[in-house]
Amino acid sequence: MTAQAVTDAPVRYMERTRLYYRALGYDNDYVWARHDAVPFTPLRKPLSARTVGLVSTAGPGDRSHRDARNRRQVWSGLVASPPASFDTDVAWDKDSTHTEDRESFLPLEAAQHFVAAGRLGRLAPRFHAATTEYSQKKTIEQDAPEILRRLREDGADAAILSALCPVCHQTRAWSPGTWKPMACRPC
Amino acid sequence: MPTVLIGSARDIVEHCGVPRFVFSDFPLGNPCGHPWDREMQRTTLGLALDLLESARGPRSTVQLPFAWRPEDPAWRERYARVRPDDRERLLAIGDERRRRFGQPPRS
């Protein structure tokens, strides 16, 4: 294998994460969530006739999505008036980039562009912050159903999820009506 | 509900399995495109919309036709890289985490 091939290969985050946490002194490796059967719901109408909701892993910059114990809770913001800043305190690559541009992780303007162009029928009035939780029970029984409920309440019939950090939580493992997270240490 | 995920960390997402996945081979933090690059961000979302419509089954993955900044080819090597000379520093970070999160001390 050439040096160039190594450089161009996608980062092996699972291996990198295992080695990193072993170096921190942990002896119980992560066990990532896995769907034995991946759910799939086809899009039965064209997107121009759909209402799409946006979900990300970033909360509001004032951290009002965190409770007294600093645990993240499901939070929703208005597409028409998003917060000026976002809480992106998860394990993104702070040595290589930044999260000062909201559109790089929550594409509100881009989605509105496609609505104006007729590619999307409608954008749901709210976007939602997933919780990147460490409790499978809370994620499955509380947070995921709550986000799905809010999406449906907004009339969304499809969702776009953008993940700042899929390394040590599995919030992204969305299926209709459920999420399948992993047990994980806090980022 | 039909969904599409835009994200990095392809190995983790595909290990888990999702219905539709737009893979951006960027550092974690900017799955929807380079910061401030509106054209790239629109293209990224457009590809996600295309995949929402075109996928015929689960584990459908497309990769964005973009690369991270050419002036920074070493980004893949940096993230959470463990080097032998970093051992003591990383153990100290781990000890602090265990204290902060009320976890048992290292054995």
mmCIF file of C-alpha atoms in Angstrom:
data_model
loop_
_atom_site.group_PDB
_atom_site.id
_atom_site.type_symbol
_atom_site.label_atom_id
_atom_site.label_comp_id
_atom_site.label_asym_id
_atom_site.label_seq_id
_atom_site.Cartn_x
_atom_site.Cartn_y
_atom_site.Cartn_z
ATOM 1 C CA MET A 1 0.000 0.000 0.000
ATOM 2 C CA THR A 2 1.374 3.404 -0.889
ATOM 3 C CA ALA A 3 1.615 6.351 1.478
ATOM 4 C CA GLN A 4 -0.844 8.223 -0.733
ATOM 5 C CA ALA A 5 -3.426 5.444 -0.450
ATOM 6 C CA VAL A 6 -3.168 5.530 3.336
ATOM 7 C CA THR A 7 -3.587 9.284 3.391
ATOM 8 C CA ASP A 8 -6.648 9.240 1.157
ATOM 9 C CA ALA A 9 -8.496 6.437 2.918
ATOM 10 C CA PRO A 10 -11.372 7.528 5.171
ATOM 11 C CA VAL A 11 -10.453 7.780 8.829
ATOM 12 C CA ARG A 12 -11.128 4.554 10.711
ATOM 13 C CA TYR A 13 -12.905 6.244 13.579
ATOM 14 C CA MET A 14 -13.853 3.065 15.393
ATOM 15 C CA GLU A 15 -10.263 1.915 15.619
ATOM 16 C CA ARG A 16 -9.031 5.445 16.365
ATOM 17 C CA THR A 17 -11.606 5.824 19.133
ATOM 18 C CA ARG A 18 -10.802 2.461 20.739
ATOM 19 C CA LEU A 19 -7.095 3.247 20.815
ATOM 20 C CA TYR A 20 -7.683 6.749 22.127
ATOM 21 C CA TYR A 21 -9.837 5.642 25.045
ATOM 22 C CA ARG A 22 -7.450 2.819 25.883
ATOM 23 C CA ALA A 23 -4.736 5.482 26.018
ATOM 24 C CA LEU A 24 -6.930 7.433 28.434
ATOM 25 C CA GLY A 25 -6.907 4.412 30.688
ATOM 26 C CA TYR A 26 -10.273 2.836 29.892
ATOM 27 C CA ASP A 27 -10.281 -0.918 29.484
ATOM 28 C CA ASN A 28 -13.819 -1.396 28.200
ATOM 29 C CA ASP A 29 -14.000 -0.623 24.496
ATOM 30 C CA TYR A 30 -16.997 1.008 22.918
ATOM 31 C CA VAL A 31 -19.596 -1.268 21.463
ATOM 32 C CA TRP A 32 -21.252 0.592 18.644
ATOM 33 C CA ALA A 33 -24.906 0.161 17.872
ATOM 34 C CA ARG A 34 -25.768 -2.001 14.925
ATOM 35 C CA HIS A 35 -29.003 -2.652 13.126
ATOM 36 C CA ASP A 36 -29.227 -6.288 12.134
ATOM 37 C CA ALA A 37 -32.019 -5.288 9.789
ATOM 38 C CA VAL A 38 -31.806 -1.677 8.687
ATOM 39 C CA PRO A 39 -35.230 -0.083 8.418
ATOM 40 C CA PHE A 40 -36.158 1.693 5.228
ATOM 41 C CA THR A 41 -39.138 3.805 4.299
ATOM 42 C CA PRO A 42 -39.418 4.734 0.629
ATOM 43 C CA LEU A 43 -40.332 8.214 -0.465
ATOM 44 C CA ARG A 44 -43.695 7.640 -2.034
ATOM 45 C CA LYS A 45 -44.292 11.169 -3.256
ATOM 46 C CA PRO A 46 -41.918 13.561 -5.002
ATOM 47 C CA LEU A 47 -40.002 15.912 -2.760
ATOM 48 C CA SER A 48 -41.801 18.839 -4.341
ATOM 49 C CA ALA A 49 -44.902 17.508 -2.583
ATOM 50 C CA ARG A 50 -43.171 16.797 0.721
ATOM 51 C CA THR A 51 -42.576 18.678 3.938
ATOM 52 C CA VAL A 52 -39.077 18.056 5.203
ATOM 53 C CA GLY A 53 -37.813 18.482 8.756
ATOM 54 C CA LEU A 54 -34.202 19.091 9.753
ATOM 55 C CA VAL A 55 -32.518 17.428 12.717
ATOM 56 C CA SER A 56 -28.969 18.041 13.900
ATOM 57 C CA THR A 57 -26.870 17.342 16.970
ATOM 58 C CA ALA A 58 -26.296 21.022 17.775
ATOM 59 C CA GLY A 59 -28.297 22.804 20.464
ATOM 60 C CA PRO A 60 -28.829 26.509 21.097
ATOM 61 C CA GLY A 61 -25.819 28.549 22.099
ATOM 62 C CA ASP A 62 -27.422 29.591 25.372
ATOM 63 C CA ARG A 63 -27.487 25.922 26.354
ATOM 64 C CA SER A 64 -31.155 26.084 27.270
ATOM 65 C CA HIS A 65 -31.427 22.505 25.985
ATOM 66 C CA ARG A 66 -29.407 21.310 28.991
ATOM 67 C CA ASP A 67 -31.012 20.523 32.299
ATOM 68 C CA ALA A 68 -29.690 21.242 35.801
ATOM 69 C CA ARG A 69 -27.440 18.193 35.569
ATOM 70 C CA ASN A 70 -26.100 19.374 32.212
ATOM 71 C CA ARG A 71 -27.897 16.585 30.383
ATOM 72 C CA ARG A 72 -29.061 17.520 26.905
ATOM 73 C CA GLN A 73 -32.778 17.433 26.227
ATOM 74 C CA VAL A 74 -34.609 17.477 22.912
ATOM 75 C CA TRP A 75 -34.821 21.071 21.773
ATOM 76 C CA SER A 76 -36.519 22.730 18.806
ATOM 77 C CA GLY A 77 -35.872 26.076 17.159
ATOM 78 C CA LEU A 78 -37.708 28.093 14.566
ATOM 79 C CA VAL A 79 -36.323 28.006 11.045
ATOM 80 C CA ALA A 80 -37.458 31.622 10.685
ATOM 81 C CA SER A 81 -35.434 32.782 13.698
ATOM 82 C CA PRO A 82 -32.618 30.397 14.577
ATOM 83 C CA PRO A 83 -30.282 31.183 17.486
ATOM 84 C CA ALA A 84 -27.322 33.410 16.757
ATOM 85 C CA SER A 85 -24.990 30.724 18.038
ATOM 86 C CA PHE A 86 -25.075 26.990 18.647
ATOM 87 C CA ASP A 87 -23.820 24.654 21.310
ATOM 88 C CA THR A 88 -21.542 22.319 19.422
ATOM 89 C CA ASP A 89 -19.784 20.871 22.419
ATOM 90 C CA VAL A 90 -19.362 17.374 21.063
ATOM 91 C CA ALA A 91 -16.330 15.539 19.716
ATOM 92 C CA TRP A 92 -15.758 17.238 16.396
ATOM 93 C CA ASP A 93 -12.289 17.804 15.005
ATOM 94 C CA LYS A 94 -11.204 20.931 16.811
ATOM 95 C CA ASP A 95 -7.673 20.716 15.407
ATOM 96 C CA SER A 96 -8.782 20.833 11.791
ATOM 97 C CA THR A 97 -11.872 22.989 11.522
ATOM 98 C CA HIS A 98 -14.464 25.078 13.371
ATOM 99 C CA THR A 99 -18.236 25.231 13.729
ATOM 100 C CA GLU A 100 -18.704 28.982 13.421
ATOM 101 C CA ASP A 101 -20.766 28.580 10.252
ATOM 102 C CA ARG A 102 -24.126 27.039 11.148
ATOM 103 C CA GLU A 103 -24.754 26.044 7.536
ATOM 104 C CA SER A 104 -21.828 23.654 7.696
ATOM 105 C CA PHE A 105 -23.770 21.447 10.110
ATOM 106 C CA LEU A 106 -27.400 22.658 9.959
ATOM 107 C CA PRO A 107 -28.364 23.607 6.403
ATOM 108 C CA LEU A 108 -31.275 25.956 6.976
ATOM 109 C CA GLU A 109 -30.419 28.400 4.207
ATOM 110 C CA ALA A 110 -29.674 25.632 1.737
ATOM 111 C CA ALA A 111 -33.010 23.982 2.506
ATOM 112 C CA GLN A 112 -34.837 27.274 2.035
ATOM 113 C CA HIS A 113 -33.076 27.666 -1.285
ATOM 114 C CA PHE A 114 -34.499 24.355 -2.475
ATOM 115 C CA VAL A 115 -37.980 25.315 -1.305
ATOM 116 C CA ALA A 116 -37.760 28.581 -3.254
ATOM 117 C CA ALA A 117 -36.554 26.667 -6.288
ATOM 118 C CA GLY A 118 -39.495 24.243 -6.080
ATOM 119 C CA ARG A 119 -37.293 21.212 -5.423
ATOM 120 C CA LEU A 120 -38.747 20.861 -1.914
ATOM 121 C CA GLY A 121 -42.420 21.334 -1.236
ATOM 122 C CA ARG A 122 -42.053 22.870 2.176
ATOM 123 C CA LEU A 123 -39.664 23.091 5.071
ATOM 124 C CA ALA A 124 -41.093 22.237 8.481
ATOM 125 C CA PRO A 125 -41.288 25.392 10.620
ATOM 126 C CA ARG A 126 -39.041 23.955 13.320
ATOM 127 C CA PHE A 127 -35.676 22.220 13.287
ATOM 128 C CA HIS A 128 -34.714 19.888 16.100
ATOM 129 C CA ALA A 129 -31.655 19.189 18.217
ATOM 130 C CA ALA A 130 -31.038 15.542 18.990
ATOM 131 C CA THR A 131 -29.523 14.903 22.345
ATOM 132 C CA THR A 132 -26.371 12.819 21.719
ATOM 133 C CA GLU A 133 -27.335 11.007 24.901
ATOM 134 C CA TYR A 134 -25.416 8.258 26.594
ATOM 135 C CA SER A 135 -28.414 6.425 27.960
ATOM 136 C CA GLN A 136 -29.897 3.976 25.492
ATOM 137 C CA LYS A 137 -33.050 3.820 27.576
ATOM 138 C CA LYS A 138 -33.540 7.598 27.535
ATOM 139 C CA THR A 139 -32.737 7.882 23.864
ATOM 140 C CA ILE A 140 -35.006 5.067 22.762
ATOM 141 C CA GLU A 141 -37.893 5.625 25.139
ATOM 142 C CA GLN A 142 -37.907 9.412 25.421
ATOM 143 C CA ASP A 143 -35.809 11.426 23.010
ATOM 144 C CA ALA A 144 -36.326 9.662 19.697
ATOM 145 C CA PRO A 145 -40.101 9.386 20.039
ATOM 146 C CA GLU A 146 -40.188 13.028 21.098
ATOM 147 C CA ILE A 147 -38.325 14.199 18.002
ATOM 148 C CA LEU A 148 -40.533 12.038 15.801
ATOM 149 C CA ARG A 149 -43.597 13.458 17.521
ATOM 150 C CA ARG A 150 -42.402 17.000 16.903
ATOM 151 C CA LEU A 151 -41.614 16.276 13.272
ATOM 152 C CA ARG A 152 -45.086 14.903 12.732
ATOM 153 C CA GLU A 153 -46.635 17.774 14.675
ATOM 154 C CA ASP A 154 -44.951 20.103 12.195
ATOM 155 C CA GLY A 155 -46.357 18.149 9.276
ATOM 156 C CA ALA A 156 -43.000 16.737 8.214
ATOM 157 C CA ASP A 157 -43.163 13.579 6.170
ATOM 158 C CA ALA A 158 -39.419 13.208 5.591
ATOM 159 C CA ALA A 159 -36.358 14.193 7.599
ATOM 160 C CA ILE A 160 -32.781 15.199 6.903
ATOM 161 C CA LEU A 161 -30.340 14.480 9.710
ATOM 162 C CA SER A 162 -26.920 16.081 9.899
ATOM 163 C CA ALA A 163 -24.455 14.809 12.462
ATOM 164 C CA LEU A 164 -21.657 16.939 13.831
ATOM 165 C CA CYS A 165 -20.232 13.977 15.657
ATOM 166 C CA PRO A 166 -21.216 10.375 15.074
ATOM 167 C CA VAL A 167 -18.147 9.030 16.852
ATOM 168 C CA CYS A 168 -19.225 8.125 20.336
ATOM 169 C CA HIS A 169 -22.974 8.204 20.218
ATOM 170 C CA GLN A 170 -25.328 6.661 17.732
ATOM 171 C CA THR A 171 -28.091 9.181 17.692
ATOM 172 C CA ARG A 172 -27.958 8.997 13.920
ATOM 173 C CA ALA A 173 -29.169 5.436 13.799
ATOM 174 C CA TRP A 174 -32.651 6.657 13.128
ATOM 175 C CA SER A 175 -35.435 4.439 11.974
ATOM 176 C CA PRO A 176 -39.136 5.181 11.774
ATOM 177 C CA GLY A 177 -40.199 5.792 15.321
ATOM 178 C CA THR A 178 -37.030 4.741 17.041
ATOM 179 C CA TRP A 179 -33.329 5.347 17.405
ATOM 180 C CA LYS A 180 -30.788 2.737 18.256
ATOM 181 C CA PRO A 181 -27.986 4.311 20.253
ATOM 182 C CA MET A 182 -24.980 2.856 21.953
ATOM 183 C CA ALA A 183 -23.960 3.086 25.560
ATOM 184 C CA CYS A 184 -21.139 5.562 25.640
ATOM 185 C CA ARG A 185 -19.009 7.780 27.767
ATOM 186 C CA PRO A 186 -19.696 11.486 27.491
ATOM 187 C CA CYS A 187 -17.914 13.266 24.678
ATOM 188 C CA MET B 1 -40.573 8.345 7.951
ATOM 189 C CA PRO B 2 -38.080 8.539 5.053
ATOM 190 C CA THR B 3 -34.748 9.868 6.288
ATOM 191 C CA VAL B 4 -31.315 10.678 4.966
ATOM 192 C CA LEU B 5 -28.226 11.223 7.091
ATOM 193 C CA ILE B 6 -25.442 13.613 6.111
ATOM 194 C CA GLY B 7 -22.289 12.871 8.025
ATOM 195 C CA SER B 8 -18.687 11.815 8.290
ATOM 196 C CA ALA B 9 -17.224 8.751 10.075
ATOM 197 C CA ARG B 10 -18.280 6.350 7.368
ATOM 198 C CA ASP B 11 -17.090 3.281 9.234
ATOM 199 C CA ILE B 12 -19.303 4.002 12.242
ATOM 200 C CA VAL B 13 -22.392 4.956 10.283
ATOM 201 C CA GLU B 14 -22.160 1.928 8.017
ATOM 202 C CA HIS B 15 -21.427 -0.372 10.944
ATOM 203 C CA CYS B 16 -24.611 0.847 12.562
ATOM 204 C CA GLY B 17 -26.615 0.851 9.370
ATOM 205 C CA VAL B 18 -28.896 3.655 8.235
ATOM 206 C CA PRO B 19 -31.460 3.881 5.454
ATOM 207 C CA ARG B 20 -29.637 6.533 3.395
ATOM 208 C CA PHE B 21 -26.233 8.074 3.970
ATOM 209 C CA VAL B 22 -24.453 10.978 2.299
ATOM 210 C CA PHE B 23 -20.821 10.588 3.260
ATOM 211 C CA SER B 24 -18.689 13.705 3.522
ATOM 212 C CA ASP B 25 -15.033 12.800 3.892
ATOM 213 C CA PHE B 26 -14.306 15.872 5.989
ATOM 214 C CA PRO B 27 -13.105 16.400 9.533
ATOM 215 C CA LEU B 28 -15.926 15.941 12.032
ATOM 216 C CA GLY B 29 -17.866 19.157 12.463
ATOM 217 C CA ASN B 30 -18.796 20.228 8.940
ATOM 218 C CA PRO B 31 -20.832 17.407 7.414
ATOM 219 C CA CYS B 32 -22.748 19.790 5.143
ATOM 220 C CA GLY B 33 -19.724 21.361 3.484
ATOM 221 C CA HIS B 34 -16.813 23.667 4.117
ATOM 222 C CA PRO B 35 -17.610 26.579 6.433
ATOM 223 C CA TRP B 36 -18.890 29.594 4.478
ATOM 224 C CA ASP B 37 -18.911 27.740 1.143
ATOM 225 C CA ARG B 38 -22.565 28.184 0.233
ATOM 226 C CA GLU B 39 -22.263 26.545 -3.174
ATOM 227 C CA MET B 40 -20.761 23.391 -1.696
ATOM 228 C CA GLN B 41 -23.370 23.344 1.045
ATOM 229 C CA ARG B 42 -26.203 23.582 -1.484
ATOM 230 C CA THR B 43 -24.683 20.841 -3.574
ATOM 231 C CA THR B 44 -24.391 18.661 -0.478
ATOM 232 C CA LEU B 45 -28.012 19.114 0.474
ATOM 233 C CA GLY B 46 -29.053 18.616 -3.144
ATOM 234 C CA LEU B 47 -27.308 15.252 -3.190
ATOM 235 C CA ALA B 48 -29.090 14.328 0.027
ATOM 236 C CA LEU B 49 -32.417 15.189 -1.586
ATOM 237 C CA ASP B 50 -31.479 13.141 -4.641
ATOM 238 C CA LEU B 51 -30.732 10.170 -2.399
ATOM 239 C CA LEU B 52 -34.006 10.566 -0.522
ATOM 240 C CA GLU B 53 -35.760 10.093 -3.841
ATOM 241 C CA SER B 54 -33.536 7.587 -5.580
ATOM 242 C CA ALA B 55 -32.665 5.036 -2.876
ATOM 243 C CA ARG B 56 -34.463 1.753 -3.346
ATOM 244 C CA GLY B 57 -33.339 0.036 -0.172
ATOM 245 C CA PRO B 58 -31.471 0.515 3.124
ATOM 246 C CA ARG B 59 -27.717 1.087 3.468
ATOM 247 C CA SER B 60 -27.753 3.321 0.396
ATOM 248 C CA THR B 61 -24.585 5.425 0.521
ATOM 249 C CA VAL B 62 -23.284 8.154 -1.752
ATOM 250 C CA GLN B 63 -20.027 10.043 -1.242
ATOM 251 C CA LEU B 64 -19.758 13.769 -1.794
ATOM 252 C CA PRO B 65 -17.525 14.726 -4.722
ATOM 253 C CA PHE B 66 -15.524 17.093 -2.532
ATOM 254 C CA ALA B 67 -12.234 16.905 -0.706
ATOM 255 C CA TRP B 68 -11.094 18.684 2.413
ATOM 256 C CA ARG B 69 -8.732 21.606 1.996
ATOM 257 C CA PRO B 70 -5.754 20.659 -0.185
ATOM 258 C CA GLU B 71 -3.463 22.762 2.000
ATOM 259 C CA ASP B 72 -4.247 20.467 4.927
ATOM 260 C CA PRO B 73 -3.626 16.908 3.721
ATOM 261 C CA ALA B 74 -2.692 15.732 7.237
ATOM 262 C CA TRP B 75 -6.126 16.167 8.829
ATOM 263 C CA ARG B 76 -6.921 12.454 8.754
ATOM 264 C CA GLU B 77 -3.792 11.681 10.713
ATOM 265 C CA ARG B 78 -4.440 14.209 13.455
ATOM 266 C CA TYR B 79 -7.819 13.281 14.872
ATOM 267 C CA ALA B 80 -7.492 11.485 18.228
ATOM 268 C CA ARG B 81 -4.123 10.134 17.187
ATOM 269 C CA VAL B 82 -2.260 8.401 19.992
ATOM 270 C CA ARG B 83 1.506 8.750 19.977
ATOM 271 C CA PRO B 84 3.837 6.910 22.351
ATOM 272 C CA ASP B 85 5.271 10.145 23.729
ATOM 273 C CA ASP B 86 1.765 11.259 24.635
ATOM 274 C CA ARG B 87 1.073 8.384 26.992
ATOM 275 C CA GLU B 88 1.372 10.215 30.301
ATOM 276 C CA ARG B 89 -0.538 13.252 29.103
ATOM 277 C CA LEU B 90 -3.438 11.117 27.838
ATOM 278 C CA LEU B 91 -3.583 9.090 31.037
ATOM 279 C CA ALA B 92 -3.826 12.347 32.982
ATOM 280 C CA ILE B 93 -6.696 13.463 30.724
ATOM 281 C CA GLY B 94 -8.408 10.141 31.372
ATOM 282 C CA ASP B 95 -7.946 10.474 35.126
ATOM 283 C CA GLU B 96 -9.522 13.922 35.018
ATOM 284 C CA ARG B 97 -12.472 12.588 33.003
ATOM 285 C CA ARG B 98 -13.025 9.802 35.506
ATOM 286 C CA ARG B 99 -13.067 12.303 38.329
ATOM 287 C CA ARG B 100 -15.374 14.655 36.438
ATOM 288 C CA PHE B 101 -17.893 11.956 35.559
ATOM 289 C CA GLY B 102 -17.728 10.133 38.871
ATOM 290 C CA GLN B 103 -16.238 7.019 37.324
ATOM 291 C CA PRO B 104 -14.004 4.590 39.235
ATOM 292 C CA PRO B 105 -10.293 5.423 39.182
ATOM 293 C CA ARG B 106 -8.021 3.609 36.800
ATOM 294 C CA SER B 107 -7.018 0.196 38.119
#
